[in-house]
Short mmCIF file of C-alpha atoms and ligand atoms in Angstrom, two decimals:
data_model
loop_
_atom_site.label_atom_id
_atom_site.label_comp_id
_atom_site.label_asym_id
_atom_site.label_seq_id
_atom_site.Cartn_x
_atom_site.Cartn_y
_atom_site.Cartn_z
CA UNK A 1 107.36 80.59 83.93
CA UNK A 2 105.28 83.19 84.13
CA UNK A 3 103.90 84.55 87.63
CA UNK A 4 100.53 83.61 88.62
CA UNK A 5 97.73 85.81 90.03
CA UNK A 6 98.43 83.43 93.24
CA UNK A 7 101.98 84.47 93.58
CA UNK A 8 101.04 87.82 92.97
CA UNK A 9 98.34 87.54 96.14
CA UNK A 10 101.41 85.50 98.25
CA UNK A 11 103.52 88.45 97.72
CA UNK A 12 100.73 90.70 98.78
CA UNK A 13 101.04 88.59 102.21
CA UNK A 14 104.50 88.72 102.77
CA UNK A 15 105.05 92.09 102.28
CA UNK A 16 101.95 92.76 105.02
CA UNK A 17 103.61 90.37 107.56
CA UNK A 18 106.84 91.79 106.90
CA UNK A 19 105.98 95.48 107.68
CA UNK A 20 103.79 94.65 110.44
CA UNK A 21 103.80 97.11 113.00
CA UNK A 22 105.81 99.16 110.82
CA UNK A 23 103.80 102.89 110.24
CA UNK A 24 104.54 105.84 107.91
CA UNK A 25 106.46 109.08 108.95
CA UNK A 26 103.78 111.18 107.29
CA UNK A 27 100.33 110.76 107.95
CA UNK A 28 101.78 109.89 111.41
CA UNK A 29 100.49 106.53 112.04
CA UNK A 30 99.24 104.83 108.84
CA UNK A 31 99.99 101.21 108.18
CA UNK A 32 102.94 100.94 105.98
CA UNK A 33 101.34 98.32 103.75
CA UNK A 34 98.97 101.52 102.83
CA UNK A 35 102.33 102.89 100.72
CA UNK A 36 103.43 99.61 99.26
CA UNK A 37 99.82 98.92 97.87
CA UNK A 38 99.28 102.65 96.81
CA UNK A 39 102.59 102.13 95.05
CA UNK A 40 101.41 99.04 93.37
CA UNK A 41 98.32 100.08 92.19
CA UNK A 42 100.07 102.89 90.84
CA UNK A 43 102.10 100.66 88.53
CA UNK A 44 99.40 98.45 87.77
CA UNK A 45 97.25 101.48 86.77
CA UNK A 46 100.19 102.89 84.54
CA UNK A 47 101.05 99.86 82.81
CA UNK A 48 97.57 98.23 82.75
CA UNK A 49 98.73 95.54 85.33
CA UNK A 50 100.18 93.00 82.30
CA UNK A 51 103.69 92.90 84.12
CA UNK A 52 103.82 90.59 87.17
CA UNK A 53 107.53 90.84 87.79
CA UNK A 54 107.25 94.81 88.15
CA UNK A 55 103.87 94.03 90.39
CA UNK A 56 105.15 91.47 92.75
CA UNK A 57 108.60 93.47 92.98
CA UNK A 58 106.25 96.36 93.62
CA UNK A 59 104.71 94.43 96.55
CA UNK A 60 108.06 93.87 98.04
CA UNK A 61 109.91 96.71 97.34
CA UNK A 62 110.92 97.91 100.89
CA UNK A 63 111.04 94.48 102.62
CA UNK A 64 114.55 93.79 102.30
CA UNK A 65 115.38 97.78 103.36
CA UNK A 66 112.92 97.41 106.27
CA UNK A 67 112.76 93.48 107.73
CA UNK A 68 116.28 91.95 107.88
CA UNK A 69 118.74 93.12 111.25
CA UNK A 70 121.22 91.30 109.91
CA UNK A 71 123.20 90.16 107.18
CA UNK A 72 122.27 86.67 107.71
CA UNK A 73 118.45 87.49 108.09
CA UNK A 74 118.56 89.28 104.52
CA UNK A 75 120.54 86.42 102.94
CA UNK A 76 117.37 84.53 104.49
CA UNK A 77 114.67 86.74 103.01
CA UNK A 78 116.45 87.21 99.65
CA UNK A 79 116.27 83.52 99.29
CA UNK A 80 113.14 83.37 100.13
CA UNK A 81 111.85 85.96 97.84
CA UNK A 82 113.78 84.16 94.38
CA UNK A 83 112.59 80.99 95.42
CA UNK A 84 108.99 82.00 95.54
CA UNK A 85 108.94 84.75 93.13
CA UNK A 86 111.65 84.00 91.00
CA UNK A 87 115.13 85.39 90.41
CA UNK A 88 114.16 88.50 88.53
CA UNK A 89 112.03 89.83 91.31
CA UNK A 90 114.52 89.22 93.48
CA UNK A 91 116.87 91.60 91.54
CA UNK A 92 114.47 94.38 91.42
CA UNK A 93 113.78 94.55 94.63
CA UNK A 94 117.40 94.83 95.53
CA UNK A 95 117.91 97.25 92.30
CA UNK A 96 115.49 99.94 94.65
CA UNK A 97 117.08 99.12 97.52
CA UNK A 98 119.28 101.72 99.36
CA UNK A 99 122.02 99.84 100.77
CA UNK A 100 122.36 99.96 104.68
CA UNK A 101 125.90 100.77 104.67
CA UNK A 102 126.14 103.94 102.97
CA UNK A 103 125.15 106.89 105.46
CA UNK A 104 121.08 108.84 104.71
CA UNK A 105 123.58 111.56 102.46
CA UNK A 106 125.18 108.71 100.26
CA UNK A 107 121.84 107.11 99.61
CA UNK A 108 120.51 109.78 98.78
CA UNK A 109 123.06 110.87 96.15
CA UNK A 110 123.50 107.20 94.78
CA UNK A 111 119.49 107.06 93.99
CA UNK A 112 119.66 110.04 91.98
CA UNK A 113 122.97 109.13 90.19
CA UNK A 114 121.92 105.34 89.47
CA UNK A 115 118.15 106.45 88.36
CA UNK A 116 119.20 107.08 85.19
CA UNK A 117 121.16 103.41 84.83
CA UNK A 118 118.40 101.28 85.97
CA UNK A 119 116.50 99.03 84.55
CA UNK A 120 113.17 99.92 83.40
CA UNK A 121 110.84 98.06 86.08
CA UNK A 122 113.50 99.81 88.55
CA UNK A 123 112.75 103.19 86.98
CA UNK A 124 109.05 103.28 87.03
CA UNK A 125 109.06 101.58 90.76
CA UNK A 126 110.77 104.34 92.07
CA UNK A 127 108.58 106.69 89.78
CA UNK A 128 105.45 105.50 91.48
CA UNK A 129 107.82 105.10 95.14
CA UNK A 130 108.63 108.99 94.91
CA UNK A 131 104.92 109.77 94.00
CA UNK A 132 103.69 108.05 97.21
CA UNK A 133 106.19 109.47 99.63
CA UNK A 134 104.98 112.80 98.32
CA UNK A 135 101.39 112.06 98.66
CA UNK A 136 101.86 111.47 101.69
CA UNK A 137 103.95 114.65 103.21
CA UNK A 138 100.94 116.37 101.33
CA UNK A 139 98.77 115.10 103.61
CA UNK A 140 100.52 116.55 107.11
CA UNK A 141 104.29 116.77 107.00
CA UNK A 142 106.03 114.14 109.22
CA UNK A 143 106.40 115.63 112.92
CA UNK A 144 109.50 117.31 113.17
CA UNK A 145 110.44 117.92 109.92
CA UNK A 146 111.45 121.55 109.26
CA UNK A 147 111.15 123.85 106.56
CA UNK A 148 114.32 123.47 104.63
CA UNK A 149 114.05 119.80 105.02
CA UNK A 150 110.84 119.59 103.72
CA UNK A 151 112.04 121.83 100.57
CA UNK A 152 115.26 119.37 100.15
CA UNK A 153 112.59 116.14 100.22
CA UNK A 154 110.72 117.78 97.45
CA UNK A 155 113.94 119.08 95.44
CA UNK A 156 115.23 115.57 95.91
CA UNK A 157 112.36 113.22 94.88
CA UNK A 158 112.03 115.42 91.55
CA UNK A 159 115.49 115.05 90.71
CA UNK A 160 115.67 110.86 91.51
CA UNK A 161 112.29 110.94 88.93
CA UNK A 162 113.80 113.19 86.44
CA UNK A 163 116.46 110.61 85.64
CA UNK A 164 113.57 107.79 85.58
CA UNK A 165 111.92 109.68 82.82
CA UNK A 166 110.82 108.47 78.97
CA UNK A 167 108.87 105.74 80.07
CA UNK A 168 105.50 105.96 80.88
CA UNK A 169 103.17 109.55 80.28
CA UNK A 170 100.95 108.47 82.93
CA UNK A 171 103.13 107.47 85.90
CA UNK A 172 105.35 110.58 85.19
CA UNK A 173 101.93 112.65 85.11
CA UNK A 174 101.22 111.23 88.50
CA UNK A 175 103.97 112.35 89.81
CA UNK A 176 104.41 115.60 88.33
CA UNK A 177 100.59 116.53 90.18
CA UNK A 178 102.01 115.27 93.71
CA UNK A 179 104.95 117.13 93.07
CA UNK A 180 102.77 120.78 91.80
CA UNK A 181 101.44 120.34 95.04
CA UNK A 182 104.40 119.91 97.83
CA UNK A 183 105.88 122.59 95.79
CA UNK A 184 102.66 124.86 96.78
CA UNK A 185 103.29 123.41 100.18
CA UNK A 186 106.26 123.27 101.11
CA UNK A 187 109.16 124.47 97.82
CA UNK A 188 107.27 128.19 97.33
CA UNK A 189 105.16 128.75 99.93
ZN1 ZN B 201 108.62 102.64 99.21
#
């Protein structure tokens, strides 16, 4: 069965009770619900919003990296999230997420060595993920961030997009003018 508009709107809830309290590095402060919508707007923009699954897994696409302290609490939530949104949003969600036990270095690898081999709603959420996270050091880098690791971010996000390529002009577009710019900012200075 398809997902519903209301779904769609339920999803929009849970994700803003799940990250409540939660803020963004970079602008310091801001609401992190501000990057999950901004990320699905993005999608629906690029796609012209006729893919619910994508949307609603767009909506909760850092919950189950961000809410759960335990196993047993994201057992819990990834319930949860296939019995109200179904099974395949479930598995997108946990295709973008980085898994806890690997240290920041491994994730960091693993995302740009399984871009290439995800699935297509996987690719173009972390498309539009990447293009937020670099709107947003554009705005004021996150406090205490140096130089070089401002240069690596950059360097990095490009090369997780570059194997999410061939799917959508417009999302990759996006990207590639958030990316022109923390290069300006922070890459060549
Ligand atoms: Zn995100």
């Amino acid at each position: 069965m398809p997902l519903t508009n209301v779904q769609l709107i339920e999803a929009a809830e849970m994700a803003a009770r799940l990250h409540a309290g939660q803020t963004r590095k970079a602008p310091a402060g801001e609401p992190y619900i501000n990057h999950v919508l901004e990320v699905t707007h993005l999608l629906a923009q690029a796609t012209g919003g006729d893919d619910p699954v994508l949307l609603a897994g767009a909506l909760l696409h850092d919950v189950l990296e961000d809410a759960p302290e335990t196993e047993a609490e994201y057992l819990v939530l990834a319930r949860l999230i296939e019995t109200r949104f179904g099974a395949p949003v479930l598995e997108l969600v946990e295709e973008v997420s980085d898994d806890k036990g690997r240290t920041q270095g491994e994730r960091k690898r693993h995302q740009i060595e399984a871009a290439p081999h995800m699935s297509t709603r996987a690719r173009l959420l972390k498309i539009a993920d990447k293009t937020s996270n670099l709107r947003d050091i554009n705005d004021g880098a996150p406090p205490g961030w140096d130089a070089d690791r401002l240069a690596d971010y950059v360097d990095w996000a490009k090369q997780v997009v570059d194997g999410c390529r061939g799917l959508n002009a417009a999302l990759e577009a996006a990207f590639d003018e958030a990316h022109a710019v923390s290069v300006r900012l922070y890459r060549d200075p």
